Amino acid sequence: MLTPAAAVASRHFPSPQDLLRPRPRPRRSIQRLLSQLHHAHRLIHDGSSSFTAVASQLLASSCASSADDGYGARRLFDRIPDPQTHRFMYNTVIRAFCDSSCPQEALRLHRGMLRRGMLPNEFTLPFVLKACTRARAWAHARAAHGVTVKLGFAGPQVFVGNALLHCYASAGCLTDSRRFFDEMVEKNVVSWNSMINGYAQAGDAREARALFGEMRRQGVSEDEFTLVGLLLACSHEGNLQFGRAMHCHMLVSGSRVDLILGNALVDMYGKCGDLWMAHRCFRMMPLKNVVSWTSMLYARAKHGPVDAARDWFDQMPERNIVSWNAMISCYVQCGQCREALDLYNRMQSHGLAPDEVTLVAVLSACGQIGDLTVGKMIHLYIRDNMDNPDVSLVNSLMDMYAKCGQVDTAISLFDEMRRKNVVSWNVVIGGLAMHGRALDSIRFFRSMVRDSSPDEITFVALLSACSHGGLLEAGQHYFEAMRHVYNVKYEVEHYACMVDLLGRRGYLEKAVCLIKEMPMKPDVVVWGALLGACRMHGSVVIGRQVIKQLLELEGISGGLLVLISNLLYENHQWDDMKRLRKLMKEWGTRKDMGISSIEVNNGIHEFGVEDIRHENSSEIYAAVDQLSYHLISLHFLTVHPEELCVVE
């Protein structure tokens, strides 16, 4: 697969059919098996009754070949006369495809088996359900469940029941999985593990712990997969206390900590924030792999400085795509988007093709710094190399376009989406709000409520749109409807939007009353919105109260002192402003420089006021001065042409 940079350069991409076409298989062993089958076929013409046994053995040998991957077995299966009379042969080939890279072929064989009137047995159905899980063919899984119940295998056959449990849990249908689990007559440790891991992957750690307790009360001994599932539940919940208890239980019971369990321990301690224990468990592992190193990288990226995570990344003896994704995402979350893009380019130079997680992170970086050029390259790569991109990737693409100023392109992508979720709607509504298109935001919101339920992020975008558009009545209506109509809980961000909306319209007293009614403590954003309104409308009295609250929240900072100075200046309180400026000079207080960015020749350049960091800063300022003189000359020629008349 080509990298995005190479894709743009050459515009030559493999088709989806090329990507799905099976790789060439070694033909020598298959030809030998076909030759043996031909010999067996001659035996049946000679009156031998051992053809079925010989053909079955040859088919099983072909399926066991590590180089076969199921396709050689299928060719051999198709050469057998009347294979439908032998259920064992069907089971053998279905099993081969179930463990191959094409589990859909196992499902096609299963459907063909049923069409020929041959019923599956207790050996067929577990492989069919496993293929459904790998192919994410949930409709076929429900049909197989119906066959299982009709044939009476669901209750007495624990292996069939376990396959059903795992399939439903993998599909996220935990309610159906739990109902079937409770109805099972016979359960073993695999049954319990399927449910515990299903709840753990769904983030329901409480139910996973409850099942573990019930499992122990019924006298079922846990194995390493049980412990891995429980540690995964602790990781998702961030429950360090229960994770430590599980670790102590493992030490007391003498559980053997293999590579998988060791990685689960490192992952649990890392995600729960105990870096010291995560590193200790990592050091105690006698054998480590790339998952072990990547788990420590995630821990350092989430709970430590980004430089420490990068040092660990550079020390890794082996990296996979997950490792690169972890480091790129770490840079993006820390706001170091340029470093994220540089690392992405380095990943490409190593010949690694990005996956959807990579592209989501890179698109987020492009949106934050406004790098539309790289964003378009990623868009081309997705269009030409991904036949059915995930909805989260399309959402990231829309968000990038909206943040880079091309909100109409984002809307076009939205209209083309076959599947939308609440995030898709939020991106479009937020993008329109960002660009001041308040009425369009409201129009999309009205369409959204007919398709899906809005969440708290939806209302942040909607109220922000009303604030930027000055739509006071609409903002008040939707703020009230949040709780009473849509049952969405108020958060501090919603109050900040309403304070900003009331303040912009000059209703400062109402904004103060709303802040007093807040069920949570106002943060810097809320007080900052009110302070901005005080500056806009010249309210020094309320402004002083706001400043007092801000000083209590974040202390004295350069940015806050500049805001106070500007408020005093705009209200002509010159003496107070001079005293404040003098204090700022004595304290050496400086406001952090605001950074702007501009795209020139497909490159992003950042700059600030009186910025001399650029290597060509002197030439840039000379060009700006020349442009200023030129504009002044044009203005003079337009406004005072009579002064240019020459008296002879």
CSV table of C-alpha atoms in Angstrom, one decimal, residues 391 395 398 411 413-425 428 444 451-452:
chain,number,residue,atom,x,y,z
A,391,VAL,CA,-17.4,6.7,10.5
A,395,ASN,CA,-15.8,12.6,11.1
A,398,MET,CA,-14.9,16.7,8.2
A,411,ILE,CA,-21.0,19.5,4.7
A,413,LEU,CA,-18.7,14.9,3.1
A,414,PHE,CA,-21.5,14.8,5.6
A,415,ASP,CA,-24.1,14.5,2.9
A,416,GLU,CA,-22.2,11.7,1.3
A,417,MET,CA,-22.0,9.6,4.5
A,418,ARG,CA,-24.0,6.4,4.5
A,419,ARG,CA,-23.7,6.0,8.2
A,420,LYS,CA,-23.8,9.0,10.6
A,421,ASN,CA,-23.5,9.1,14.4
A,422,VAL,CA,-24.0,11.9,16.9
A,423,VAL,CA,-20.3,13.0,16.4
A,424,SER,CA,-21.0,13.5,12.7
A,425,TRP,CA,-23.8,15.9,13.5
A,428,VAL,CA,-21.1,20.0,11.2
A,444,PHE,CA,-28.9,21.2,11.1
A,451,ASP,CA,-32.2,11.2,13.2
A,452,SER,CA,-30.5,10.8,16.5
